Amino acid sequence: MSDGTATTTDLDVRLEKHRTELTGYCYRMLGSSFEAEDAVQDTMVRAWRSYEKFEGRSSLRSWLYRIATNVCLDMLNAGNKRARPMDLSESTPLAQAALSPRPDNTWLEPMPDARVLPTPEDPAEAAVAKESVRLAFMAALQQLPAKQRAVLILREVLAWRASEVAELLDTSVASVNSALQRARATLAEREDKAAGAAVSDPLDEEQQKLLERYVKAFEGYDMTALTALLHEDAVMTMPPFDLWLTGHDDITGFMTTLGAACEGSRLIPVQVNGLPGFAQYKPDPEAGGYSPWAVQVLEISDGRLTGFHFFLDTKRWFPLFDLPLHLEAEPDQTEEGV
């Protein structure tokens, strides 16, 4: 069936096939899970309404990307750059730690892999896609002007030709190449800051064992075991609070003081931002069982944890990850041989 005679149902199906990759594109552009999904929905509505004017001069996919780019550029006109706590301030010594929240639109937001990462047959393509949604790379992207951001994503992540990007942005190939060069230079300046997420895809045996040890240490609240897993310069963040901590002493010190209520937590694995992560539930003394506390995103390098990021706005994050808002307590296990 040709584009011009597509039925309503057929068009819906064809548009939906592109939702995941478009969400990934808008997420990289905007740094926000919810804004990305809003942008894609707006893109779909605009495409649906103007489909009769689509004359097939380009592919449906290219046309959708053009619409999505315009939607994102409009949304970015407000000038907001989403960030991580370490992009906005210096780390705080534990002795001065205070939990000061900033507005939601300050922060780079987490995103479930399944919502933004299609499943390409090429493993190398899949690896690039995962690397391009990791928190450090996403934070670097947010420092680029909007059009440079679009050019870099389309050229480097999605592997579009310069001529295709020029057509999408209504500009010249020379302009696209110039924007890409400037974007690459900006990212190169930030490369050291963006290091620290050398995660295999899939996880290698050493990384899998590291995560198993982390779960055991965290659920057991064993700070000695946790210290052994943390890089000496490990970073801990807790959006929406702007506090961030550096080094295993301050991190474990925080967890046994201001963060002491996390003792006895349970961790459920999640796939988030191309990295290993966990949904953290902490004990609920009032309702019993466990209540949501954070989506944790872990960064690994050289066999140690270099960063772990606690996203605390559970009313937003847990439904996004299709996670339950309560866990029942497990039945007590009678100890044998005691």
XYZ file of C-alpha atoms in Angstrom:
338
model
C 0.000 0.000 0.000
C 1.452 3.374 -0.950
C 2.002 6.240 1.487
C -0.823 8.261 -0.058
C -3.439 5.552 0.424
C -2.447 4.354 3.862
C -5.387 3.628 6.095
C -5.641 5.213 9.545
C -4.742 1.932 11.225
C -1.853 1.311 8.852
C -0.459 4.799 9.512
C -0.714 4.336 13.282
C 1.248 1.084 13.034
C 3.915 2.642 10.811
C 4.353 5.631 13.109
C 4.536 3.469 16.232
C 7.406 1.445 14.752
C 9.575 4.535 15.168
C 8.518 5.480 18.717
C 11.432 3.895 20.601
C 14.200 5.348 18.434
C 12.494 8.759 18.358
C 12.206 8.695 22.147
C 15.931 7.952 22.329
C 16.682 10.863 20.015
C 14.457 13.317 21.932
C 15.858 12.094 25.253
C 19.427 12.791 24.101
C 18.311 16.210 22.888
C 16.346 17.199 26.003
C 17.933 15.276 28.898
C 14.483 14.611 30.352
C 12.568 11.335 30.305
C 9.153 12.932 30.470
C 9.893 15.818 28.105
C 11.236 13.283 25.602
C 8.021 11.277 25.708
C 5.972 14.474 25.390
C 8.096 15.518 22.388
C 7.565 12.179 20.669
C 3.836 12.316 21.292
C 3.769 15.835 19.816
C 5.784 14.531 16.837
C 3.300 11.714 16.255
C 0.323 14.069 16.435
C 1.928 16.529 14.016
C 2.822 13.712 11.619
C -0.690 12.304 11.782
C -2.286 15.694 11.107
C -0.007 16.647 8.209
C 0.425 13.221 6.638
C -1.592 14.169 3.566
C 1.024 16.845 2.822
C 3.866 14.318 3.122
C 4.719 13.656 -0.493
C 7.247 10.906 0.042
C 10.212 13.015 -1.078
C 12.072 11.492 1.869
C 11.496 8.346 3.889
C 8.848 8.354 6.613
C 11.657 7.927 9.163
C 13.555 11.005 7.925
C 10.349 13.023 7.929
C 9.598 12.025 11.524
C 13.113 12.986 12.599
C 12.662 16.386 10.962
C 9.449 16.946 12.935
C 11.007 15.648 16.164
C 14.032 17.914 15.716
C 11.822 20.959 15.296
C 9.792 19.989 18.377
C 12.973 19.597 20.445
C 14.503 22.848 19.189
C 11.297 24.672 20.130
C 11.409 23.125 23.610
C 15.080 24.058 24.013
C 14.461 27.698 23.171
C 13.802 28.218 26.873
C 17.539 27.715 27.313
C 17.368 25.203 30.148
C 20.380 22.868 30.276
C 19.826 19.805 32.382
C 22.759 18.771 34.521
C 24.117 16.473 37.193
C 24.982 17.837 40.655
C 28.717 17.769 39.835
C 28.097 20.008 36.819
C 26.714 22.765 39.048
C 28.872 22.916 42.171
C 31.902 21.544 43.979
C 31.571 18.381 46.059
C 30.635 18.876 49.691
C 32.651 17.400 52.579
C 30.528 15.101 54.713
C 30.851 17.438 57.718
C 29.045 20.160 55.730
C 26.499 17.897 54.010
C 23.002 19.359 53.746
C 20.093 18.188 51.604
C 18.970 21.177 49.515
C 16.613 20.345 46.633
C 16.530 22.177 43.319
C 13.578 22.259 40.873
C 12.927 19.141 38.780
C 13.852 20.889 35.538
C 17.427 21.354 36.820
C 18.350 17.711 36.574
C 19.355 15.241 33.931
C 16.805 12.453 34.337
C 17.183 8.657 34.225
C 15.555 6.605 31.481
C 14.765 2.871 31.190
C 16.778 1.268 28.388
C 13.670 -0.351 26.941
C 12.067 3.024 26.195
C 14.985 4.461 24.194
C 17.121 1.615 22.865
C 15.810 -0.339 19.882
C 17.301 -3.810 19.469
C 19.554 -3.588 16.396
C 20.990 -6.794 14.976
C 24.490 -5.303 14.855
C 26.185 -5.619 18.319
C 28.476 -2.657 17.539
C 25.445 -0.481 16.753
C 23.806 -1.597 20.012
C 26.959 -0.713 21.975
C 27.087 2.811 20.479
C 23.408 3.320 21.303
C 23.976 2.321 24.941
C 27.059 4.480 25.335
C 25.137 7.461 23.964
C 22.537 7.424 26.766
C 24.974 6.990 29.658
C 24.756 9.768 32.195
C 28.225 11.236 31.608
C 27.725 11.443 27.831
C 24.205 12.802 28.267
C 25.533 15.500 30.615
C 28.185 16.444 28.056
C 25.536 16.672 25.323
C 23.564 19.160 27.408
C 26.488 21.598 27.253
C 26.204 21.885 23.461
C 24.059 24.502 21.705
C 20.833 22.880 20.517
C 21.694 22.625 16.804
C 25.186 21.293 17.518
C 23.569 18.729 19.785
C 21.236 17.633 16.974
C 24.104 17.412 14.464
C 26.296 15.368 16.824
C 23.506 12.915 17.672
C 22.436 12.453 14.060
C 25.982 12.079 12.717
C 27.824 10.268 15.516
C 25.112 8.240 17.225
C 22.623 7.546 14.431
C 25.248 7.517 11.639
C 23.374 9.811 9.248
C 25.321 11.210 6.307
C 26.187 14.910 6.394
C 23.960 15.491 3.362
C 20.991 13.892 5.159
C 21.526 16.057 8.248
C 21.868 19.168 6.087
C 18.550 18.390 4.403
C 16.839 17.769 7.743
C 18.111 21.064 9.215
C 17.634 23.066 5.996
C 21.302 24.001 5.924
C 24.488 23.207 3.975
C 26.818 20.247 4.292
C 29.625 22.692 5.156
C 27.531 24.091 8.003
C 26.809 20.582 9.306
C 30.497 19.632 9.197
C 31.450 22.856 10.986
C 28.841 22.256 13.729
C 30.057 18.675 14.158
C 33.664 19.830 14.492
C 32.742 22.369 17.185
C 30.616 19.810 19.035
C 33.433 17.262 18.999
C 35.846 19.881 20.365
C 33.499 20.714 23.242
C 33.065 17.019 24.118
C 36.827 16.446 23.953
C 37.314 19.187 26.556
C 34.895 17.335 28.834
C 36.263 13.867 28.141
C 38.063 13.522 31.465
C 34.928 14.519 33.364
C 32.860 12.076 31.313
C 35.160 9.119 31.959
C 34.222 6.348 34.335
C 31.557 4.175 32.770
C 33.584 1.418 31.112
C 30.759 -1.116 31.191
C 30.756 -4.146 28.912
C 27.659 -5.041 26.926
C 26.625 -7.539 28.120
C 28.354 -7.343 31.502
C 31.484 -9.469 31.673
C 31.959 -11.995 34.442
C 34.049 -9.649 36.595
C 31.461 -6.859 36.378
C 28.629 -9.281 37.153
C 30.453 -10.466 40.253
C 31.104 -6.857 41.288
C 27.371 -6.148 41.117
C 26.561 -9.281 43.126
C 29.018 -8.154 45.803
C 27.489 -4.672 45.724
C 23.968 -6.018 46.285
C 25.178 -8.163 49.176
C 27.088 -5.240 50.739
C 24.272 -2.716 50.280
C 21.433 -4.966 51.441
C 23.594 -6.051 54.411
C 24.629 -2.422 54.964
C 28.206 -3.645 55.320
C 30.299 -0.494 54.942
C 33.597 -2.381 55.045
C 32.519 -4.555 52.125
C 31.102 -1.531 50.278
C 34.335 0.445 50.737
C 36.249 -2.399 49.081
C 34.062 -2.017 45.969
C 34.321 1.774 45.640
C 37.035 3.601 43.737
C 38.847 6.045 46.013
C 37.450 8.905 43.906
C 33.945 7.445 43.580
C 31.105 9.947 43.299
C 27.624 9.765 44.835
C 24.732 12.014 43.761
C 21.112 12.271 44.917
C 18.923 14.443 42.662
C 16.775 16.464 43.391
C 19.340 17.408 46.085
C 22.373 19.323 44.837
C 24.659 17.623 47.362
C 27.284 15.282 45.928
C 30.035 13.423 47.699
C 33.472 12.206 46.610
C 35.491 9.319 48.055
C 34.487 6.153 49.860
C 34.980 7.622 53.342
C 32.465 10.429 52.814
C 30.062 8.159 50.935
C 29.955 5.427 53.574
C 29.975 8.102 56.298
C 26.866 9.645 54.753
C 25.167 6.257 54.494
C 25.625 5.596 58.203
C 24.471 9.090 59.292
C 22.056 11.102 57.117
C 21.356 8.014 55.015
C 21.027 5.541 57.888
C 17.322 4.879 57.141
C 18.450 2.941 54.040
C 19.739 0.097 56.226
C 17.806 -3.072 55.478
C 16.912 -2.017 51.922
C 16.179 -4.394 49.076
C 17.524 -3.936 45.551
C 15.752 -4.997 42.333
C 17.852 -4.926 39.106
C 16.855 -2.431 36.373
C 18.366 -1.513 33.008
C 18.849 2.244 32.996
C 20.825 4.638 30.785
C 22.842 1.820 29.248
C 24.227 1.025 32.711
C 23.487 -1.455 35.496
C 21.060 -0.119 38.067
C 18.718 -1.043 40.872
C 15.375 -0.002 42.235
C 15.953 0.559 45.938
C 13.165 -0.147 48.423
C 13.754 0.723 52.055
C 11.905 -0.696 55.069
C 8.525 0.920 55.721
C 7.977 0.921 59.513
C 4.380 2.168 59.174
C 2.927 0.051 56.373
C 5.299 -2.874 56.744
C 7.266 -4.334 53.861
C 9.273 -1.944 51.727
C 8.555 1.402 50.093
C 10.309 2.919 47.035
C 13.296 5.085 47.784
C 15.518 5.497 44.714
C 16.473 4.366 41.248
C 20.207 3.732 41.499
C 22.448 4.055 38.425
C 25.949 2.584 38.783
C 29.132 3.464 36.900
C 32.005 0.965 36.774
C 35.649 1.336 35.748
C 38.694 -0.889 36.301
C 36.775 -3.332 38.466
C 35.453 -0.726 40.918
C 32.344 1.384 41.305
C 33.244 4.923 40.238
C 29.813 6.478 40.583
C 26.435 5.739 41.958
C 23.562 8.038 41.444
C 20.363 7.906 43.481
C 17.315 9.397 41.739
C 14.929 9.968 44.613
C 11.686 11.196 43.039
C 10.099 7.768 43.288
C 6.538 8.876 42.417
C 7.857 9.737 38.958
C 10.575 7.146 38.430
C 9.038 3.908 39.673
C 5.983 4.056 37.352
C 8.309 4.997 34.458
C 10.256 1.786 35.109
C 7.041 -0.255 35.626
C 8.087 -0.925 39.212
C 5.645 -1.667 42.051
C 5.105 1.052 44.651
C 5.296 -1.426 47.528
C 7.090 -4.692 48.262
C 5.766 -7.124 50.805
C 8.107 -8.276 53.551
C 9.582 -11.693 52.936
C 8.567 -14.408 55.391
C 11.164 -14.884 58.111
C 13.525 -17.704 57.270
C 14.245 -19.927 60.250
C 17.941 -20.367 60.587
C 19.123 -23.938 60.510
C 21.964 -25.415 62.417
C 22.119 -22.668 65.038
